[in-house]
Short mmCIF file of C-alpha atoms and ligand atoms in Angstrom, two decimals:
data_model
loop_
_atom_site.label_atom_id
_atom_site.label_comp_id
_atom_site.label_asym_id
_atom_site.label_seq_id
_atom_site.Cartn_x
_atom_site.Cartn_y
_atom_site.Cartn_z
CA MET A 192 120.19 88.78 102.40
CA VAL A 193 121.28 89.01 98.78
CA ASN A 194 123.09 92.27 98.19
CA GLN A 195 120.96 94.45 95.90
CA PHE A 196 122.52 97.73 97.05
CA GLU A 197 126.14 97.85 95.91
CA ALA A 198 126.20 101.63 95.20
CA LEU A 199 124.66 102.46 98.56
CA LYS A 200 127.09 100.19 100.36
CA LYS A 201 130.02 102.00 98.76
CA THR A 202 128.82 105.55 99.38
CA ASP A 203 126.95 105.43 102.68
CA ILE A 204 127.67 102.51 104.95
CA ASP A 205 125.50 103.91 107.76
CA VAL A 206 122.32 104.06 105.71
CA TYR A 207 123.23 100.75 104.07
CA THR A 208 123.66 99.05 107.43
CA ALA A 209 120.35 100.36 108.76
CA LEU A 210 118.64 99.19 105.57
CA MET A 211 120.10 95.69 105.88
CA SER A 212 118.93 95.51 109.50
CA GLU A 213 115.45 96.66 108.54
CA MET A 214 115.30 94.01 105.80
CA GLU A 215 116.17 91.40 108.33
CA ARG A 216 113.60 92.73 110.82
CA GLN A 217 110.86 92.69 108.20
CA SER A 218 111.75 89.12 107.20
CA TYR A 219 112.23 87.32 110.50
CA GLY A 220 109.16 88.75 112.22
CA ILE A 221 105.66 89.67 111.17
CA GLU A 222 103.95 93.06 110.83
CA LEU A 223 100.47 93.03 112.29
CA ILE A 224 100.02 96.81 112.33
CA PRO A 225 96.79 97.12 110.31
CA SER A 226 97.95 100.19 108.38
CA GLU A 227 101.10 98.49 107.06
CA ASN A 228 101.73 96.18 104.17
CA TYR A 229 104.52 94.86 101.93
CA VAL A 230 104.69 96.30 98.39
CA SER A 231 105.64 94.16 95.40
CA ALA A 232 109.08 94.16 93.78
CA ALA A 233 107.56 95.98 90.78
CA VAL A 234 106.19 98.76 93.00
CA LEU A 235 109.60 99.05 94.70
CA GLU A 236 111.32 99.41 91.33
CA ALA A 237 108.94 102.18 90.28
CA ILE A 238 109.39 104.10 93.56
CA GLY A 239 113.15 103.74 93.36
CA SER A 240 113.26 105.01 89.77
CA ILE A 241 114.55 108.19 88.10
CA PHE A 242 111.02 109.63 88.08
CA THR A 243 112.19 111.07 91.39
CA ASN A 244 114.38 113.53 89.43
CA LYS A 245 111.49 115.33 87.79
CA TYR A 246 109.48 118.43 88.73
CA SER A 247 105.91 118.16 87.42
CA GLU A 248 103.84 120.94 89.01
CA GLY A 249 100.42 121.03 87.40
CA TYR A 250 98.48 118.16 85.88
CA PRO A 251 98.90 115.99 82.73
CA GLY A 252 98.93 118.26 79.65
CA LYS A 253 99.09 121.40 81.84
CA ARG A 254 102.49 121.49 83.55
CA TYR A 255 104.60 124.43 84.68
CA TYR A 256 107.84 122.72 83.60
CA GLY A 257 109.06 121.19 80.34
CA GLY A 258 110.06 117.56 79.87
CA ASN A 259 106.91 116.07 81.32
CA GLN A 260 105.85 113.90 78.40
CA PHE A 261 106.55 110.67 80.33
CA THR A 262 105.36 111.79 83.75
CA ASP A 263 102.11 112.67 81.96
CA VAL A 264 101.86 109.04 80.87
CA ILE A 265 102.42 107.82 84.43
CA GLU A 266 99.96 110.19 86.11
CA THR A 267 97.28 109.54 83.46
CA LEU A 268 97.68 105.79 83.95
CA ALA A 269 97.34 106.18 87.72
CA ARG A 270 94.24 108.38 87.40
CA GLU A 271 92.50 106.11 84.89
CA ARG A 272 93.27 102.98 86.90
CA ALA A 273 91.98 104.60 90.10
CA LYS A 274 88.74 105.63 88.35
CA LYS A 275 88.20 102.10 87.07
CA LEU A 276 88.96 100.45 90.42
CA PHE A 277 86.78 102.72 92.53
CA LYS A 278 84.06 103.29 89.92
CA CYS A 279 84.38 107.06 90.10
CA GLU A 280 84.46 109.99 87.66
CA HIS A 281 87.64 111.77 88.75
CA ALA A 282 90.83 110.90 90.61
CA ASN A 283 93.58 113.14 91.95
CA VAL A 284 96.65 111.02 92.72
CA GLN A 285 98.99 113.80 93.87
CA PRO A 286 98.37 114.07 97.68
CA LEU A 287 101.66 113.31 99.37
CA SER A 288 99.94 111.20 102.00
CA GLY A 289 96.78 110.81 104.09
CA SER A 290 96.87 114.05 106.07
CA PRO A 291 97.35 116.48 103.14
CA MET A 292 94.76 114.47 101.21
CA ASN A 293 92.08 115.18 103.84
CA GLN A 294 93.25 118.76 104.34
CA ALA A 295 92.88 119.43 100.61
CA VAL A 296 89.24 118.31 100.76
CA TYR A 297 88.38 120.51 103.77
CA LEU A 298 90.12 123.50 102.21
CA ALA A 299 88.28 122.93 98.92
CA PHE A 300 84.83 123.22 100.47
CA CYS A 301 85.13 125.08 103.79
CA LYS A 302 86.14 128.49 105.05
CA PRO A 303 87.89 128.86 108.43
CA GLY A 304 85.31 128.37 111.17
CA ASP A 305 82.99 126.17 109.09
CA THR A 306 81.68 123.01 110.70
CA ILE A 307 82.71 119.47 109.78
CA LEU A 308 81.24 116.34 111.40
CA GLY A 309 83.92 113.71 112.09
CA MET A 310 84.58 110.74 114.37
CA ASP A 311 86.24 111.27 117.75
CA LEU A 312 89.83 109.94 117.76
CA SER A 313 89.48 107.59 120.72
CA HIS A 314 86.45 105.99 119.00
CA GLY A 315 88.42 105.35 115.81
CA GLY A 316 88.65 108.73 114.04
CA HIS A 317 91.92 110.10 112.64
CA LEU A 318 93.93 113.12 113.82
CA THR A 319 92.81 114.97 110.66
CA HIS A 320 89.17 114.34 111.56
CA GLY A 321 89.32 117.24 113.94
CA HIS A 322 91.52 116.35 116.89
CA PRO A 323 92.47 119.58 118.70
CA VAL A 324 96.23 118.89 118.28
CA SER A 325 95.83 118.85 114.49
CA HIS A 326 96.03 122.22 112.70
CA MET A 327 92.76 121.28 111.01
CA GLY A 328 91.11 121.24 114.44
CA LYS A 329 92.23 124.85 114.89
CA ILE A 330 91.04 126.08 111.49
CA PHE A 331 87.63 124.41 111.26
CA ASN A 332 84.90 123.75 113.79
CA PHE A 333 84.92 119.98 114.07
CA VAL A 334 81.96 118.42 115.83
CA ARG A 335 83.07 114.96 116.77
CA TYR A 336 80.70 112.03 117.11
CA LYS A 337 81.27 108.79 119.00
CA THR A 338 80.32 105.13 118.92
CA HIS A 339 77.71 103.66 121.22
CA PRO A 340 79.08 101.31 123.92
CA GLU A 341 75.75 99.49 124.32
CA GLU A 342 75.48 98.78 120.62
CA ASN A 343 78.76 96.99 120.12
CA GLY A 344 80.49 100.15 118.99
CA ARG A 345 77.95 101.19 116.37
CA ILE A 346 77.24 104.88 115.79
CA ASP A 347 73.96 106.32 117.11
CA PHE A 348 72.62 107.77 113.86
CA ASP A 349 69.45 109.31 115.39
CA GLU A 350 71.68 111.32 117.69
CA LEU A 351 73.99 112.19 114.79
CA MET A 352 71.05 113.47 112.72
CA LYS A 353 70.04 115.73 115.64
CA VAL A 354 73.61 117.05 115.98
CA ALA A 355 73.83 117.68 112.23
CA LYS A 356 70.58 119.67 112.23
CA GLU A 357 71.84 121.78 115.13
CA THR A 358 75.38 122.38 113.85
CA LYS A 359 74.78 122.52 110.07
CA PRO A 360 78.08 121.03 108.87
CA LYS A 361 79.53 121.77 105.43
CA ILE A 362 80.98 118.25 105.31
CA VAL A 363 79.69 115.02 106.84
CA LEU A 364 82.74 112.80 107.15
CA CYS A 365 82.53 109.06 107.51
CA GLY A 366 85.88 107.37 107.94
CA TYR A 367 88.20 105.94 110.51
CA THR A 368 91.67 104.86 111.38
CA SER A 369 90.88 102.45 114.17
CA TYR A 370 87.36 101.11 113.67
CA PRO A 371 86.87 97.37 113.23
CA ARG A 372 83.40 97.49 111.68
CA ASP A 373 81.97 98.26 108.25
CA TYR A 374 80.94 101.83 107.44
CA ASP A 375 77.22 102.73 107.32
CA TYR A 376 77.25 104.99 104.26
CA THR A 377 73.44 105.02 103.90
CA TYR A 378 72.90 106.82 107.20
CA PHE A 379 75.68 109.31 106.62
CA LYS A 380 74.24 110.16 103.20
CA GLU A 381 70.75 110.65 104.68
CA ILE A 382 72.17 112.97 107.34
CA ALA A 383 74.23 114.97 104.85
CA ASP A 384 71.26 115.33 102.48
CA ALA A 385 69.05 116.54 105.34
CA VAL A 386 71.43 119.45 106.02
CA GLY A 387 72.77 120.07 102.49
CA ALA A 388 76.33 118.92 103.33
CA ILE A 389 79.01 117.31 101.16
CA THR A 390 79.48 113.59 101.88
CA MET A 391 83.11 112.55 102.37
CA ALA A 392 84.34 109.02 103.11
CA ASP A 393 87.91 108.53 104.33
CA ILE A 394 88.54 104.90 103.43
CA ALA A 395 92.32 105.10 103.97
CA HIS A 396 92.37 101.82 105.86
CA ILE A 397 90.00 99.79 103.72
CA GLY A 398 90.90 101.27 100.29
CA GLY A 399 92.22 97.95 98.98
CA LEU A 400 89.20 96.05 100.29
CA VAL A 401 86.81 98.49 98.61
CA ALA A 402 88.85 98.39 95.38
CA ALA A 403 88.64 94.60 95.38
CA GLY A 404 84.87 94.73 95.93
CA VAL A 405 84.95 92.82 99.22
CA MET A 406 83.76 95.85 101.22
CA ARG A 407 81.12 98.41 100.30
CA ASN A 408 82.03 101.28 97.97
CA PRO A 409 80.83 104.73 99.17
CA PHE A 410 80.20 105.79 95.55
CA ASP A 411 77.47 103.13 95.37
CA TYR A 412 75.73 105.13 98.12
CA GLY A 413 75.97 108.45 96.30
CA PHE A 414 79.00 109.85 98.15
CA ASP A 415 80.59 113.01 96.72
CA ILE A 416 84.22 112.61 97.83
CA VAL A 417 86.28 109.56 98.81
CA THR A 418 89.83 109.76 100.14
CA THR A 419 92.19 106.85 100.55
CA THR A 420 95.85 106.35 101.25
CA THR A 421 97.64 104.08 98.82
CA HIS A 422 99.96 102.18 101.16
CA LYS A 423 97.64 100.26 103.47
CA THR A 424 95.30 97.55 102.15
CA LEU A 425 95.84 98.98 98.65
CA ARG A 426 99.47 97.79 98.87
CA GLY A 427 101.14 100.66 97.05
CA PRO A 428 103.74 103.27 98.03
CA ARG A 429 103.04 105.89 100.69
CA GLY A 430 100.61 108.39 99.16
CA GLY A 431 97.03 109.54 98.99
CA MET A 432 94.24 109.89 96.44
CA ILE A 433 91.10 112.01 96.28
CA LEU A 434 88.33 110.41 94.26
CA CYS A 435 85.19 112.36 93.37
CA LYS A 436 82.28 113.12 91.13
CA LYS A 437 83.13 115.08 87.95
CA GLU A 438 81.42 118.23 89.26
CA PHE A 439 84.04 118.50 92.04
CA ALA A 440 87.08 117.69 89.89
CA GLU A 441 88.21 121.27 89.34
CA VAL A 442 87.81 122.44 92.93
CA ILE A 443 89.65 119.35 94.23
CA ASP A 444 92.52 119.62 91.74
CA LYS A 445 93.00 123.32 92.52
CA SER A 446 92.91 122.62 96.22
CA VAL A 447 95.71 120.01 95.97
CA PHE A 448 97.83 122.10 93.57
CA PRO A 449 98.44 125.03 93.80
CA GLY A 450 96.31 125.31 96.95
CA LEU A 451 98.20 123.02 99.27
CA GLN A 452 101.14 121.31 97.57
CA GLY A 453 103.93 122.01 95.10
CA GLY A 454 105.59 119.42 92.87
CA PRO A 455 104.08 115.94 93.06
CA HIS A 456 106.39 113.00 93.80
CA MET A 457 106.38 111.37 90.39
CA ASN A 458 108.32 108.28 91.46
CA THR A 459 105.60 107.64 94.04
CA ILE A 460 102.90 108.24 91.45
CA ALA A 461 104.66 105.69 89.21
CA GLY A 462 104.51 103.23 92.13
CA ILE A 463 100.84 104.04 92.67
CA ALA A 464 100.12 103.35 88.99
CA VAL A 465 101.80 99.94 89.31
CA ALA A 466 99.96 99.10 92.55
CA LEU A 467 96.61 100.09 91.05
CA ASN A 468 97.26 97.84 88.07
CA GLU A 469 98.03 95.00 90.48
CA ALA A 470 94.78 95.75 92.31
CA LEU A 471 92.86 95.42 89.03
CA GLN A 472 94.00 91.78 88.65
CA PRO A 473 91.84 88.85 89.83
CA GLU A 474 94.59 87.78 92.30
CA PHE A 475 94.04 90.98 94.24
CA LYS A 476 90.41 90.07 94.90
CA GLU A 477 91.64 86.71 96.23
CA TYR A 478 94.11 88.60 98.43
CA ALA A 479 91.46 90.96 99.81
CA THR A 480 89.05 88.07 100.46
CA GLN A 481 91.80 86.29 102.39
CA VAL A 482 92.60 89.44 104.42
CA LEU A 483 89.01 89.37 105.71
CA LYS A 484 89.01 85.61 106.35
CA ASN A 485 92.29 85.88 108.25
CA SER A 486 90.98 88.79 110.28
CA LYS A 487 87.86 86.89 111.36
CA VAL A 488 89.91 83.84 112.40
CA LEU A 489 92.51 85.90 114.24
CA ALA A 490 89.78 87.82 116.11
CA LYS A 491 87.98 84.61 117.04
CA THR A 492 91.21 82.96 118.23
CA LEU A 493 92.02 85.96 120.42
CA MET A 494 88.52 86.16 121.87
CA ASP A 495 88.30 82.39 122.45
CA SER A 496 91.52 82.73 124.46
CA GLY A 497 89.88 85.33 126.68
CA MET A 498 90.98 88.57 125.05
CA LYS A 499 88.49 91.45 125.02
CA LEU A 500 88.13 93.11 121.62
CA VAL A 501 86.50 96.52 121.16
CA THR A 502 83.04 95.89 119.56
CA ASN A 503 83.61 92.16 120.24
CA GLY A 504 84.90 91.32 116.79
CA THR A 505 85.66 92.68 113.36
CA ASP A 506 84.09 93.22 109.93
CA ASN A 507 87.28 94.39 108.29
CA HIS A 508 91.03 93.82 108.37
CA MET A 509 91.65 94.99 111.95
CA MET A 510 90.82 94.43 115.57
CA VAL A 511 91.35 96.64 118.59
CA ALA A 512 92.18 94.72 121.77
CA ASP A 513 91.39 96.12 125.21
CA ILE A 514 94.61 95.17 127.01
CA VAL A 515 93.77 96.75 130.38
CA THR A 516 90.58 94.70 130.66
CA SER A 517 92.21 91.54 129.30
CA PHE A 518 95.55 91.54 131.11
CA GLY A 519 95.56 94.36 133.65
CA TYR A 520 98.37 96.40 132.06
CA ASP A 521 98.47 98.92 129.21
CA GLY A 522 98.93 98.89 125.44
CA LYS A 523 102.48 100.23 125.56
CA GLU A 524 103.56 97.23 127.64
CA ALA A 525 101.68 94.91 125.27
CA GLU A 526 103.40 96.43 122.22
CA LYS A 527 106.79 95.94 123.91
CA THR A 528 105.97 92.35 124.85
CA LEU A 529 104.92 91.49 121.29
CA ASP A 530 108.13 93.07 119.97
CA LYS A 531 109.97 90.46 122.04
CA ILE A 532 108.29 87.66 120.08
CA ALA A 533 108.93 89.34 116.67
CA ILE A 534 105.32 90.43 116.24
CA THR A 535 104.81 94.13 115.50
CA ALA A 536 101.48 95.62 116.56
CA ASN A 537 100.74 99.14 117.76
CA LYS A 538 99.46 100.59 120.99
CA GLN A 539 96.09 102.24 120.52
CA VAL A 540 93.53 104.28 122.41
CA ILE A 541 90.15 102.64 122.97
CA PRO A 542 86.79 104.52 123.16
CA ASP A 543 86.92 107.23 125.86
CA ASP A 544 90.27 105.85 127.01
CA ALA A 545 91.16 106.80 130.57
CA ASN A 546 94.86 106.39 129.70
CA PRO A 547 96.99 108.88 127.72
CA PRO A 548 97.85 108.25 124.01
CA LEU A 549 101.47 107.21 124.69
CA ARG A 550 100.28 104.69 127.27
CA PRO A 551 96.82 103.80 125.97
CA SER A 552 94.63 100.89 127.05
CA GLY A 553 94.67 98.95 123.80
CA ILE A 554 96.58 97.64 120.84
CA ARG A 555 95.60 97.43 117.18
CA ILE A 556 96.19 94.26 115.18
CA GLY A 557 95.52 93.60 111.49
CA THR A 558 96.03 91.07 108.73
CA PRO A 559 96.92 92.92 105.46
CA ALA A 560 100.69 92.37 105.65
CA ALA A 561 100.56 88.79 106.93
CA THR A 562 98.14 87.93 104.12
CA THR A 563 100.48 89.47 101.52
CA ARG A 564 103.14 87.02 102.72
CA GLY A 565 100.71 84.19 102.04
CA MET A 566 99.52 83.37 105.54
CA LYS A 567 96.14 81.70 105.86
CA GLU A 568 93.60 80.79 108.57
CA ALA A 569 95.74 78.08 110.22
CA ASP A 570 98.63 80.56 110.55
CA MET A 571 96.28 83.11 112.13
CA GLU A 572 95.26 80.52 114.72
CA LYS A 573 98.92 79.99 115.58
CA LEU A 574 99.69 83.71 115.73
CA GLY A 575 96.59 84.40 117.85
CA LYS A 576 97.54 81.69 120.32
CA TRP A 577 101.13 82.96 120.58
CA ILE A 578 99.95 86.56 121.03
CA VAL A 579 97.77 85.62 124.01
CA GLU A 580 100.43 83.32 125.48
CA ALA A 581 103.03 86.09 125.22
CA LEU A 582 100.77 88.73 126.73
CA GLN A 583 99.99 86.38 129.61
CA ALA A 584 103.68 85.52 130.08
CA LYS A 585 104.72 89.21 129.88
CA ASP A 586 107.91 89.27 131.98
CA ASP A 587 108.77 85.58 131.62
CA GLU A 588 111.73 86.10 129.26
CA GLN A 589 112.35 82.38 128.76
CA LYS A 590 108.78 81.76 127.68
CA LEU A 591 108.87 84.80 125.38
CA ALA A 592 112.09 83.57 123.78
CA SER A 593 110.56 80.20 123.04
CA ILE A 594 107.44 81.80 121.49
CA LYS A 595 109.71 84.06 119.41
CA GLU A 596 111.42 80.99 117.97
CA ASN A 597 108.05 79.64 116.87
CA VAL A 598 107.08 82.96 115.27
CA MET A 599 110.38 83.18 113.41
CA LYS A 600 110.10 79.60 112.21
CA LEU A 601 106.63 80.33 110.84
CA CYS A 602 107.78 83.57 109.17
CA LYS A 603 110.65 81.76 107.41
CA SER A 604 108.17 79.96 105.17
CA PHE A 605 106.52 83.22 104.05
CA LYS A 606 108.76 85.52 102.02
CA VAL A 607 108.56 89.30 102.08
CA PRO A 608 108.09 90.52 98.49
CA GLY A 609 111.00 92.61 97.27
CA ILE A 610 113.51 91.12 99.69
CA LYS A 611 115.78 88.49 98.21
CA VAL A 612 117.01 86.05 100.84
CA LYS A 613 119.91 83.69 100.09
N1 DSN B 261 98.98 106.27 110.91
C1 DSN B 261 97.88 105.66 110.21
C2 DSN B 261 97.41 104.43 110.88
O1 DSN B 261 98.24 103.74 111.43
O2 DSN B 261 96.23 104.12 110.86
C3 DSN B 261 96.77 106.61 109.98
O3 DSN B 261 97.29 107.81 109.58
#
């Protein structure tokens, strides 16, 4: 590695050493966790800037502290770029990450005890979509829907309409954290309209794909509120955004600040502004198109080699593999085995998983980060083949070591942005 961190090396050797090791880890192997990505050097510079020194409670032009003339520029840029990218009327770019972003929406529209319709976690929903361990699950009455095993993991919308009419939700939430298919906004909108509910889409995972226009945009289907994190397919720093119609702008802004959060992280917002500008460029559409192509090829390679994927394929950037059915052991073991060949994936529950979350039946694999490094279809075929070979070999350390060499050799030709290697 080229040394870019002289000051850190001098003042804190422990943090410096861990950082150097992490740089090496990110370079020699490949991240296939679908919620991860590599930000650009420009985004890194913005996040690592002196905007971190500033308190900016409030919104552009209406701050509670002086000296915000330049943070106003940054936040306005981020908001305007988000509006342009997602074709929406208002954008709040202050949520610190995905969970507070969703919480701010619930708290804007619901009172404690109100009903929200959201996807069950084991079927692909997020913790904040009403899982009982989440505080949100204690405050609101989440009614959680599931996918249909006989219909390749699709949602049974007739059933959902019935449930909505019975439970009268305030919010109908469409959005997932582990769902490999496209989102059926039309049905969700019909259901919400039938019961007078707000429509909310949590597109945290596919935000970049929607921004690039390669996946459907919920605003084209009349959705009221869209939430997305900024660090997944959108390839920005860790943060969240709430996008909405103008009529909800005030209630959303108040819910984020002062309702839920204090001072926004202006260095992160600077990074978000940079990432959104990158996403507005034609190259980003090429990137997003390639993410989907790579995902299709990787899924096909895995399935052709005998691996069982939940819903038998993918429409987006991720796939969920059923490891118990494919190899007879669990997702934790699979994650560990892939670590040994320098491939990072994450263990994952599958629909109605009989196994517990720390030892679930599946793993999740995705292509956003590999595509950022420049990998294409032929590389996905290689990675897919090595993944299956490794999972079959499992305890054969010699075989795993030889696959790891191949993975590392491949990764050497694809640089991680922001890391300078000698
Ligand atoms: N942890 C994120 C993911 O991996 O999908 C969601 O919050």
